Structure formats: C-alpha cells, structure tokens
C-alpha cells in the first residue's frame, strides 16, 4: 500500500507555520490522494478544488509547499497551467510510481509461483527448512533513487548560554504576530525576549535538540506593555503586576474617554 510521508518535524517547520491549519489539512488530504493515485507529486487542479478552497491553495503556494505553473524551483518538475506540484515530493521519502508498481509486480509473481506449486529444493542436511523461497539478492534492495536512510535523532542538551534565534526564526515569529493582529517586535524587544527565553530554559533545566520552534512560540505570545514598551508575558507576571497592569490600562481608557 502506498503512503504519504509526513516528517515528525513538520509541526515546527517554517513553511508549515506560514500555512494555516486549514491549508495544512488540504495539503495532507491531497498528499493521501496523490499517494493512492501514484501521480508522483502532481496535483490536478480539479482535484485540488474538490478538496479545498482557492485561499487554501494560495496559502500552500505562498508557503512553498506547493508549486504552480511557471515556478522557479530547480528541484521540482514543471507544472501544467491550472495544476500544482507538491514541493520535494520524492525527496521527502514518498515512493515513486515506478517503485510501487515494481513491488506490486514482485508480490504478484511470488503469489503466482506459490499457486502453481513451485517449491524450492530440499535444504542441505542440518539446515532448517523454510516455508518460503529465499528472496533474490536484490529483492529487498532499495531503489537507486531512494532517499538516504534517516539519521539518528540529535542528542538532547541544555540551551547554550549564547544561543540566539536565526533570521528565519525571527521572520516566522513576526509573521505570526502580524497575522494575529499583534505589533511586530523591535530589535530591543527581540533581544529582551531572547535573554528571558534562555534564562527560563536554564532555570527549568529544559533539554532539547533544537530551540528555534520553542523560541518562535515564546515570541509570538509576548505582549508589549503600553506604558514602557517593555515586552512582558502576561501569564508570567506576578499577581500584583497583573493588577497594576490592569489598573493602568483602565486608567488610560478612562482618561482617553474624557479628553
């Protein structure tokens, strides 16, 4: 049975974060259809419209998860007008049409030999007999264009004292804040967030293999205190700080209403 591969790091990938949940749902459904139909990553336009909406398709294209006609990605094939292609379909571990058909043919040949009464010669003395014939030398060999085997998971470690987010981390966090109606963070605010983030991870003894996704979520949820412009996460204020912040906000609204 063919399958559609979804990497276990997909939830924190920048492209996934740029596409909203509805678009990711369309990406997953179409991936299942593509795997079943053996299209090698090509998505007919009428199938995309059957499962999703035009805004969802535009989201996937703008996030780089799909390509449309006239794209410039050198790793992916050309796309017919009106159709789409799933970026890096084969490089993501999905089997090709040729791989699936070859495996099905081997399985059919094997069953046909079994039904015809084919049997292997008796084993040499002292060797345990087997119910099935020995596989050919290359029967289980991976295809030449198969992706490299998955590397072992990186070691978990505490956050380095000088850790800093990448430009891609910052861009993803700023875009998420904009989509949520929050103001973008200044350089000073980003530096303050990063210092607090490192300190919290060290205080909690948190260990991880990567920190970009955690930092992005932290930065997306930060709130800017209007009076000082300092970034303060509301859920990490003390009770008295929360009360003062609430009173300050109420006072500002009252003064604005009487001016």
Short mmCIF file of N, CA and C in Angstrom, two decimals, residues 26-175:
data_model
loop_
_atom_site.label_atom_id
_atom_site.label_comp_id
_atom_site.label_asym_id
_atom_site.label_seq_id
_atom_site.Cartn_x
_atom_site.Cartn_y
_atom_site.Cartn_z
N UNK A 26 -5.66 20.59 3.78
CA UNK A 26 -5.73 20.34 2.34
C UNK A 26 -4.47 19.65 1.86
N UNK A 27 -3.29 20.12 2.32
CA UNK A 27 -2.01 19.52 1.94
C UNK A 27 -1.99 18.03 2.29
N UNK A 28 -2.50 17.67 3.46
CA UNK A 28 -2.49 16.27 3.90
C UNK A 28 -3.46 15.42 3.10
N UNK A 29 -4.67 15.92 2.88
CA UNK A 29 -5.66 15.16 2.10
C UNK A 29 -5.17 14.93 0.67
N UNK A 30 -4.63 15.98 0.05
CA UNK A 30 -4.14 15.83 -1.32
C UNK A 30 -2.94 14.89 -1.35
N UNK A 31 -2.08 14.94 -0.31
CA UNK A 31 -0.96 14.01 -0.26
C UNK A 31 -1.42 12.57 -0.24
N UNK A 32 -2.51 12.28 0.49
CA UNK A 32 -3.07 10.93 0.51
C UNK A 32 -3.59 10.53 -0.87
N UNK A 33 -4.26 11.48 -1.53
CA UNK A 33 -4.80 11.19 -2.87
C UNK A 33 -3.67 10.94 -3.86
N UNK A 34 -2.65 11.77 -3.81
CA UNK A 34 -1.51 11.64 -4.72
C UNK A 34 -0.82 10.28 -4.53
N UNK A 35 -0.66 9.86 -3.26
CA UNK A 35 -0.02 8.57 -2.99
C UNK A 35 -0.87 7.42 -3.52
N UNK A 36 -2.18 7.52 -3.36
CA UNK A 36 -3.06 6.45 -3.85
C UNK A 36 -3.06 6.37 -5.37
N UNK A 37 -3.08 7.53 -6.02
CA UNK A 37 -3.18 7.57 -7.47
C UNK A 37 -1.82 7.46 -8.17
N UNK A 38 -0.73 7.47 -7.42
CA UNK A 38 0.62 7.32 -7.97
C UNK A 38 0.92 8.42 -9.01
N UNK A 39 0.67 9.66 -8.65
CA UNK A 39 0.93 10.76 -9.59
C UNK A 39 2.34 11.35 -9.41
N UNK A 40 3.12 10.81 -8.49
CA UNK A 40 4.49 11.29 -8.25
C UNK A 40 4.52 12.76 -7.85
N UNK A 41 3.52 13.22 -7.11
CA UNK A 41 3.52 14.57 -6.58
C UNK A 41 2.71 15.57 -7.38
N UNK A 42 2.22 15.21 -8.57
CA UNK A 42 1.42 16.13 -9.38
C UNK A 42 -0.02 16.17 -8.87
N UNK A 43 -0.59 17.37 -8.77
CA UNK A 43 -1.95 17.56 -8.24
C UNK A 43 -2.81 18.20 -9.33
N UNK A 44 -3.75 17.48 -9.92
CA UNK A 44 -4.65 18.11 -10.90
C UNK A 44 -5.47 19.22 -10.25
N UNK A 45 -5.67 20.30 -10.99
CA UNK A 45 -6.40 21.43 -10.44
C UNK A 45 -7.81 21.08 -10.01
N UNK A 46 -8.50 20.21 -10.77
CA UNK A 46 -9.87 19.87 -10.41
C UNK A 46 -9.93 19.06 -9.11
N UNK A 47 -8.88 18.28 -8.83
CA UNK A 47 -8.84 17.53 -7.58
C UNK A 47 -8.60 18.48 -6.41
N UNK A 48 -7.71 19.45 -6.60
CA UNK A 48 -7.45 20.43 -5.54
C UNK A 48 -8.73 21.19 -5.20
N UNK A 49 -9.51 21.58 -6.22
CA UNK A 49 -10.75 22.31 -5.97
C UNK A 49 -11.80 21.41 -5.31
N UNK A 50 -11.73 20.11 -5.55
CA UNK A 50 -12.69 19.19 -4.95
C UNK A 50 -12.49 19.11 -3.43
N UNK A 51 -11.23 19.21 -2.96
CA UNK A 51 -10.93 19.04 -1.55
C UNK A 51 -10.73 20.36 -0.79
N UNK A 52 -10.39 21.44 -1.50
CA UNK A 52 -10.07 22.68 -0.79
C UNK A 52 -10.59 23.91 -1.50
N UNK A 53 -10.20 25.05 -0.96
CA UNK A 53 -10.65 26.34 -1.48
C UNK A 53 -9.47 27.07 -2.12
N UNK A 54 -9.78 28.10 -2.90
CA UNK A 54 -8.74 28.89 -3.55
C UNK A 54 -7.81 29.56 -2.54
N UNK A 55 -8.31 30.15 -1.44
CA UNK A 55 -7.38 30.73 -0.46
C UNK A 55 -6.43 29.70 0.14
N UNK A 56 -6.91 28.50 0.38
CA UNK A 56 -6.04 27.45 0.92
C UNK A 56 -4.94 27.08 -0.09
N UNK A 57 -5.30 27.01 -1.34
CA UNK A 57 -4.30 26.70 -2.37
C UNK A 57 -3.25 27.80 -2.45
N UNK A 58 -3.71 29.07 -2.41
CA UNK A 58 -2.76 30.18 -2.45
C UNK A 58 -1.83 30.15 -1.24
N UNK A 59 -2.37 29.76 -0.10
CA UNK A 59 -1.55 29.64 1.11
C UNK A 59 -0.43 28.63 0.91
N UNK A 60 -0.76 27.48 0.35
CA UNK A 60 0.24 26.42 0.15
C UNK A 60 1.29 26.86 -0.86
N UNK A 61 0.87 27.58 -1.89
CA UNK A 61 1.82 28.06 -2.89
C UNK A 61 2.74 29.12 -2.29
N UNK A 62 2.15 30.07 -1.56
CA UNK A 62 2.97 31.16 -0.99
C UNK A 62 3.90 30.64 0.09
N UNK A 63 3.52 29.57 0.79
CA UNK A 63 4.38 28.99 1.83
C UNK A 63 5.48 28.12 1.24
N UNK A 64 5.38 27.78 -0.06
CA UNK A 64 6.39 26.94 -0.69
C UNK A 64 6.12 25.45 -0.58
N UNK A 65 4.93 25.06 -0.11
CA UNK A 65 4.59 23.64 0.00
C UNK A 65 4.06 23.09 -1.33
N UNK A 66 3.48 23.94 -2.15
CA UNK A 66 3.02 23.58 -3.49
C UNK A 66 3.69 24.51 -4.50
N UNK A 67 3.79 24.01 -5.75
CA UNK A 67 4.22 24.84 -6.87
C UNK A 67 3.09 24.93 -7.89
N UNK A 68 3.02 26.05 -8.59
CA UNK A 68 2.07 26.18 -9.68
C UNK A 68 2.82 26.39 -10.99
N UNK A 69 2.07 26.56 -12.06
CA UNK A 69 2.68 26.71 -13.39
C UNK A 69 3.63 27.90 -13.41
N UNK A 70 4.83 27.69 -13.98
CA UNK A 70 5.82 28.74 -14.10
C UNK A 70 6.70 28.92 -12.88
N UNK A 71 6.70 27.95 -11.94
CA UNK A 71 7.54 28.09 -10.74
C UNK A 71 9.02 28.02 -11.12
N UNK A 72 9.88 28.43 -10.20
CA UNK A 72 11.32 28.50 -10.47
C UNK A 72 12.13 27.55 -9.61
N UNK A 73 11.50 26.61 -8.92
CA UNK A 73 12.24 25.64 -8.09
C UNK A 73 12.97 24.66 -9.00
N UNK A 74 14.28 24.61 -8.88
CA UNK A 74 15.08 23.76 -9.77
C UNK A 74 14.97 22.28 -9.42
N UNK A 75 14.50 21.95 -8.23
CA UNK A 75 14.43 20.54 -7.81
C UNK A 75 13.13 19.86 -8.23
N UNK A 76 12.13 20.64 -8.63
CA UNK A 76 10.81 20.08 -8.91
C UNK A 76 10.48 20.22 -10.39
N UNK A 77 9.69 19.29 -10.94
CA UNK A 77 9.36 19.32 -12.37
C UNK A 77 8.39 20.45 -12.72
N UNK A 78 8.24 20.68 -14.01
CA UNK A 78 7.32 21.71 -14.49
C UNK A 78 5.88 21.30 -14.20
N UNK A 79 5.00 22.29 -14.13
CA UNK A 79 3.59 22.06 -13.79
C UNK A 79 2.72 22.64 -14.90
N UNK A 80 1.71 21.89 -15.28
CA UNK A 80 0.78 22.38 -16.29
C UNK A 80 -0.08 23.52 -15.74
N UNK A 81 -0.52 24.43 -16.59
CA UNK A 81 -1.38 25.53 -16.13
C UNK A 81 -2.62 24.98 -15.43
N UNK A 82 -2.92 25.52 -14.28
CA UNK A 82 -4.09 25.10 -13.51
C UNK A 82 -3.83 23.99 -12.53
N UNK A 83 -2.70 23.30 -12.67
CA UNK A 83 -2.35 22.20 -11.78
C UNK A 83 -1.33 22.66 -10.74
N UNK A 84 -0.96 21.74 -9.83
CA UNK A 84 0.01 22.03 -8.79
C UNK A 84 0.98 20.86 -8.66
N UNK A 85 2.08 21.10 -7.94
CA UNK A 85 3.02 20.03 -7.63
C UNK A 85 3.45 20.17 -6.18
N UNK A 86 3.52 19.05 -5.46
CA UNK A 86 3.91 19.05 -4.06
C UNK A 86 5.43 19.14 -3.97
N UNK A 87 5.93 20.25 -3.41
CA UNK A 87 7.37 20.51 -3.37
C UNK A 87 8.14 19.35 -2.72
N UNK A 88 9.24 18.93 -3.37
CA UNK A 88 10.14 17.89 -2.86
C UNK A 88 9.38 16.61 -2.51
N UNK A 89 8.44 16.22 -3.36
CA UNK A 89 7.62 15.03 -3.07
C UNK A 89 8.48 13.79 -2.91
N UNK A 90 9.36 13.53 -3.86
CA UNK A 90 10.20 12.33 -3.79
C UNK A 90 11.27 12.48 -2.72
N UNK A 91 11.85 13.68 -2.58
CA UNK A 91 12.91 13.90 -1.60
C UNK A 91 12.40 13.78 -0.18
N UNK A 92 11.09 13.83 0.03
CA UNK A 92 10.52 13.74 1.38
C UNK A 92 10.26 12.31 1.81
N UNK A 93 10.69 11.34 0.99
CA UNK A 93 10.54 9.93 1.38
C UNK A 93 9.33 9.23 0.80
N UNK A 94 8.61 9.89 -0.10
CA UNK A 94 7.44 9.26 -0.71
C UNK A 94 7.88 8.33 -1.85
N UNK A 95 7.32 7.12 -1.93
CA UNK A 95 7.71 6.19 -3.00
C UNK A 95 7.20 6.68 -4.35
N UNK A 96 7.97 6.40 -5.38
CA UNK A 96 7.55 6.81 -6.72
C UNK A 96 6.60 5.77 -7.31
N UNK A 97 5.95 6.14 -8.41
CA UNK A 97 5.05 5.22 -9.10
C UNK A 97 5.81 3.97 -9.55
N UNK A 98 7.04 4.16 -10.07
CA UNK A 98 7.83 3.02 -10.54
C UNK A 98 8.16 2.07 -9.39
N UNK A 99 8.50 2.63 -8.21
CA UNK A 99 8.81 1.79 -7.05
C UNK A 99 7.61 0.95 -6.64
N UNK A 100 6.45 1.59 -6.55
CA UNK A 100 5.24 0.89 -6.11
C UNK A 100 4.85 -0.20 -7.12
N UNK A 101 4.89 0.12 -8.40
CA UNK A 101 4.50 -0.86 -9.41
C UNK A 101 5.48 -2.02 -9.45
N UNK A 102 6.77 -1.76 -9.27
CA UNK A 102 7.74 -2.85 -9.25
C UNK A 102 7.52 -3.77 -8.06
N UNK A 103 7.24 -3.19 -6.90
CA UNK A 103 6.98 -4.02 -5.72
C UNK A 103 5.71 -4.85 -5.89
N UNK A 104 4.68 -4.25 -6.46
CA UNK A 104 3.45 -5.00 -6.70
C UNK A 104 3.68 -6.15 -7.67
N UNK A 105 4.51 -5.92 -8.68
CA UNK A 105 4.79 -6.97 -9.64
C UNK A 105 5.54 -8.12 -8.98
N UNK A 106 6.51 -7.80 -8.11
CA UNK A 106 7.23 -8.86 -7.41
C UNK A 106 6.30 -9.69 -6.54
N UNK A 107 5.38 -9.00 -5.84
CA UNK A 107 4.44 -9.72 -4.98
C UNK A 107 3.50 -10.59 -5.81
N UNK A 108 3.04 -10.09 -6.95
CA UNK A 108 2.16 -10.88 -7.81
C UNK A 108 2.89 -12.10 -8.36
N UNK A 109 4.15 -11.93 -8.79
CA UNK A 109 4.92 -13.07 -9.30
C UNK A 109 5.13 -14.11 -8.22
N UNK A 110 5.38 -13.66 -7.02
CA UNK A 110 5.61 -14.59 -5.91
C UNK A 110 4.35 -15.42 -5.62
N UNK A 111 3.19 -14.75 -5.58
CA UNK A 111 1.94 -15.48 -5.34
C UNK A 111 1.62 -16.43 -6.48
N UNK A 112 1.93 -16.02 -7.73
CA UNK A 112 1.66 -16.88 -8.87
C UNK A 112 2.51 -18.16 -8.80
N UNK A 113 3.76 -18.02 -8.39
CA UNK A 113 4.61 -19.21 -8.25
C UNK A 113 4.10 -20.12 -7.14
N UNK A 114 3.62 -19.52 -6.05
CA UNK A 114 3.10 -20.33 -4.96
C UNK A 114 1.85 -21.09 -5.38
N UNK A 115 0.96 -20.45 -6.14
CA UNK A 115 -0.27 -21.12 -6.59
C UNK A 115 0.02 -22.23 -7.59
N UNK A 116 1.12 -22.09 -8.36
CA UNK A 116 1.44 -23.10 -9.37
C UNK A 116 2.16 -24.31 -8.78
N UNK A 117 2.38 -24.31 -7.48
CA UNK A 117 3.02 -25.46 -6.85
C UNK A 117 4.52 -25.41 -6.88
N UNK A 118 5.07 -24.27 -7.17
CA UNK A 118 6.53 -24.15 -7.19
C UNK A 118 7.07 -24.37 -5.80
N UNK A 119 8.14 -25.12 -5.68
CA UNK A 119 8.77 -25.35 -4.39
C UNK A 119 10.28 -25.28 -4.58
N UNK A 120 10.95 -24.97 -3.52
CA UNK A 120 12.41 -24.88 -3.56
C UNK A 120 13.02 -26.24 -3.31
N UNK A 121 14.26 -26.46 -3.74
CA UNK A 121 14.92 -27.74 -3.47
C UNK A 121 15.05 -27.96 -1.97
N UNK A 122 15.12 -29.23 -1.53
CA UNK A 122 15.24 -29.50 -0.09
C UNK A 122 16.52 -28.88 0.45
N UNK A 123 16.49 -28.41 1.69
CA UNK A 123 17.69 -27.79 2.26
C UNK A 123 18.77 -28.82 2.52
N UNK A 124 20.03 -28.40 2.57
CA UNK A 124 21.12 -29.33 2.89
C UNK A 124 20.94 -29.91 4.28
N UNK A 125 21.54 -31.08 4.55
CA UNK A 125 21.43 -31.69 5.87
C UNK A 125 21.89 -30.73 6.96
N UNK A 126 21.12 -30.67 8.05
CA UNK A 126 21.47 -29.80 9.16
C UNK A 126 20.91 -28.40 9.07
N UNK A 127 20.33 -28.03 7.93
CA UNK A 127 19.77 -26.69 7.77
C UNK A 127 18.27 -26.76 7.97
N UNK A 128 17.72 -25.80 8.72
CA UNK A 128 16.29 -25.77 8.98
C UNK A 128 15.54 -25.44 7.69
N UNK A 129 14.46 -26.17 7.38
CA UNK A 129 13.68 -25.86 6.18
C UNK A 129 12.86 -24.58 6.40
N UNK A 130 12.56 -23.91 5.31
CA UNK A 130 11.75 -22.70 5.34
C UNK A 130 10.53 -22.92 4.47
N UNK A 131 9.42 -22.28 4.87
CA UNK A 131 8.18 -22.42 4.10
C UNK A 131 8.22 -21.65 2.80
N UNK A 132 9.04 -20.63 2.74
CA UNK A 132 9.04 -19.75 1.57
C UNK A 132 10.38 -19.83 0.88
N UNK A 133 10.40 -19.47 -0.39
CA UNK A 133 11.63 -19.48 -1.14
C UNK A 133 12.52 -18.33 -0.71
N UNK A 134 13.83 -18.48 -0.80
CA UNK A 134 14.71 -17.38 -0.40
C UNK A 134 14.56 -16.22 -1.38
N UNK A 135 14.60 -15.00 -0.90
CA UNK A 135 14.44 -13.85 -1.81
C UNK A 135 15.66 -13.70 -2.70
N UNK A 136 15.41 -13.07 -3.83
CA UNK A 136 16.53 -12.75 -4.72
C UNK A 136 17.45 -11.75 -4.03
N UNK A 137 18.69 -11.67 -4.52
CA UNK A 137 19.67 -10.81 -3.87
C UNK A 137 19.21 -9.37 -3.82
N UNK A 138 18.51 -8.93 -4.86
CA UNK A 138 18.12 -7.52 -4.92
C UNK A 138 16.65 -7.29 -4.61
N UNK A 139 15.96 -8.32 -4.07
CA UNK A 139 14.51 -8.18 -3.87
C UNK A 139 14.20 -7.10 -2.84
N UNK A 140 15.03 -7.02 -1.81
CA UNK A 140 14.78 -6.03 -0.77
C UNK A 140 15.76 -4.87 -0.82
N UNK A 141 16.52 -4.79 -1.89
CA UNK A 141 17.47 -3.68 -2.02
C UNK A 141 16.70 -2.40 -2.32
N UNK A 142 17.06 -1.28 -1.72
CA UNK A 142 16.34 -0.03 -2.01
C UNK A 142 16.60 0.42 -3.44
N UNK A 143 15.67 1.12 -4.06
CA UNK A 143 15.89 1.62 -5.42
C UNK A 143 17.02 2.62 -5.46
N UNK A 144 17.59 2.77 -6.65
CA UNK A 144 18.75 3.64 -6.79
C UNK A 144 18.45 5.08 -6.41
N UNK A 145 17.22 5.55 -6.67
CA UNK A 145 16.87 6.93 -6.37
C UNK A 145 16.20 7.10 -5.02
N UNK A 146 16.28 6.05 -4.17
CA UNK A 146 15.67 6.15 -2.84
C UNK A 146 16.42 7.19 -2.00
N UNK A 147 15.70 7.90 -1.13
CA UNK A 147 16.37 8.89 -0.26
C UNK A 147 17.30 8.19 0.73
N UNK A 148 18.30 8.88 1.24
CA UNK A 148 19.22 8.26 2.19
C UNK A 148 18.49 7.86 3.46
N UNK A 149 18.99 6.88 4.19
CA UNK A 149 18.32 6.45 5.43
C UNK A 149 18.27 7.59 6.44
N UNK A 150 17.23 7.57 7.25
CA UNK A 150 17.05 8.61 8.26
C UNK A 150 18.19 8.57 9.27
N UNK A 151 18.73 9.73 9.55
CA UNK A 151 19.80 9.81 10.53
C UNK A 151 19.24 9.67 11.93
N UNK A 152 20.08 9.22 12.85
CA UNK A 152 19.66 9.09 14.23
C UNK A 152 19.33 10.47 14.80
N UNK A 153 18.40 10.48 15.76
CA UNK A 153 17.95 11.74 16.35
C UNK A 153 19.12 12.44 17.05
N UNK A 154 19.22 13.77 16.92
CA UNK A 154 20.30 14.50 17.59
C UNK A 154 20.14 14.41 19.10
N UNK A 155 21.26 14.56 19.80
CA UNK A 155 21.26 14.45 21.25
C UNK A 155 20.54 15.63 21.88
N UNK A 156 19.86 15.36 23.00
CA UNK A 156 19.18 16.41 23.74
C UNK A 156 20.19 17.10 24.66
N UNK A 157 20.14 18.42 24.75
CA UNK A 157 21.08 19.16 25.57
C UNK A 157 20.43 20.44 26.06
N UNK A 158 21.05 21.07 27.08
CA UNK A 158 20.56 22.34 27.57
C UNK A 158 20.88 23.45 26.57
N UNK A 159 20.17 24.54 26.66
CA UNK A 159 20.37 25.66 25.74
C UNK A 159 21.73 26.31 26.00
N UNK A 160 22.53 26.60 24.96
CA UNK A 160 23.80 27.29 25.17
C UNK A 160 23.58 28.70 25.72
N UNK A 161 24.55 29.17 26.50
CA UNK A 161 24.43 30.49 27.12
C UNK A 161 24.39 31.61 26.09
N UNK A 162 24.95 31.38 24.90
CA UNK A 162 24.97 32.42 23.86
C UNK A 162 23.99 32.12 22.72
N UNK A 163 23.00 31.24 22.99
CA UNK A 163 22.07 30.88 21.90
C UNK A 163 21.29 32.11 21.44
N UNK A 164 21.02 32.19 20.12
CA UNK A 164 20.23 33.27 19.54
C UNK A 164 19.39 32.70 18.40
N UNK A 165 18.21 33.25 18.17
CA UNK A 165 17.36 32.77 17.07
C UNK A 165 17.96 33.11 15.71
N UNK A 166 17.64 32.31 14.72
CA UNK A 166 18.08 32.60 13.36
C UNK A 166 17.16 33.65 12.73
N UNK A 167 17.59 34.16 11.59
CA UNK A 167 16.76 35.14 10.88
C UNK A 167 15.42 34.53 10.48
N UNK A 168 15.43 33.22 10.14
CA UNK A 168 14.19 32.55 9.77
C UNK A 168 13.26 32.43 10.98
N UNK A 169 13.83 32.18 12.17
CA UNK A 169 13.01 32.12 13.39
C UNK A 169 12.32 33.47 13.63
N UNK A 170 13.10 34.55 13.52
CA UNK A 170 12.55 35.89 13.75
C UNK A 170 11.45 36.21 12.74
N UNK A 171 11.70 35.89 11.47
CA UNK A 171 10.72 36.19 10.43
C UNK A 171 9.42 35.43 10.68
N UNK A 172 9.53 34.14 11.05
CA UNK A 172 8.33 33.34 11.31
C UNK A 172 7.54 33.90 12.48
N UNK A 173 8.24 34.33 13.54
CA UNK A 173 7.55 34.88 14.71
C UNK A 173 6.86 36.20 14.36
N UNK A 174 7.56 37.06 13.62
CA UNK A 174 6.96 38.35 13.24
C UNK A 174 5.73 38.16 12.36
N UNK A 175 5.82 37.22 11.42
CA UNK A 175 4.67 36.97 10.54
C UNK A 175 3.48 36.44 11.34
#
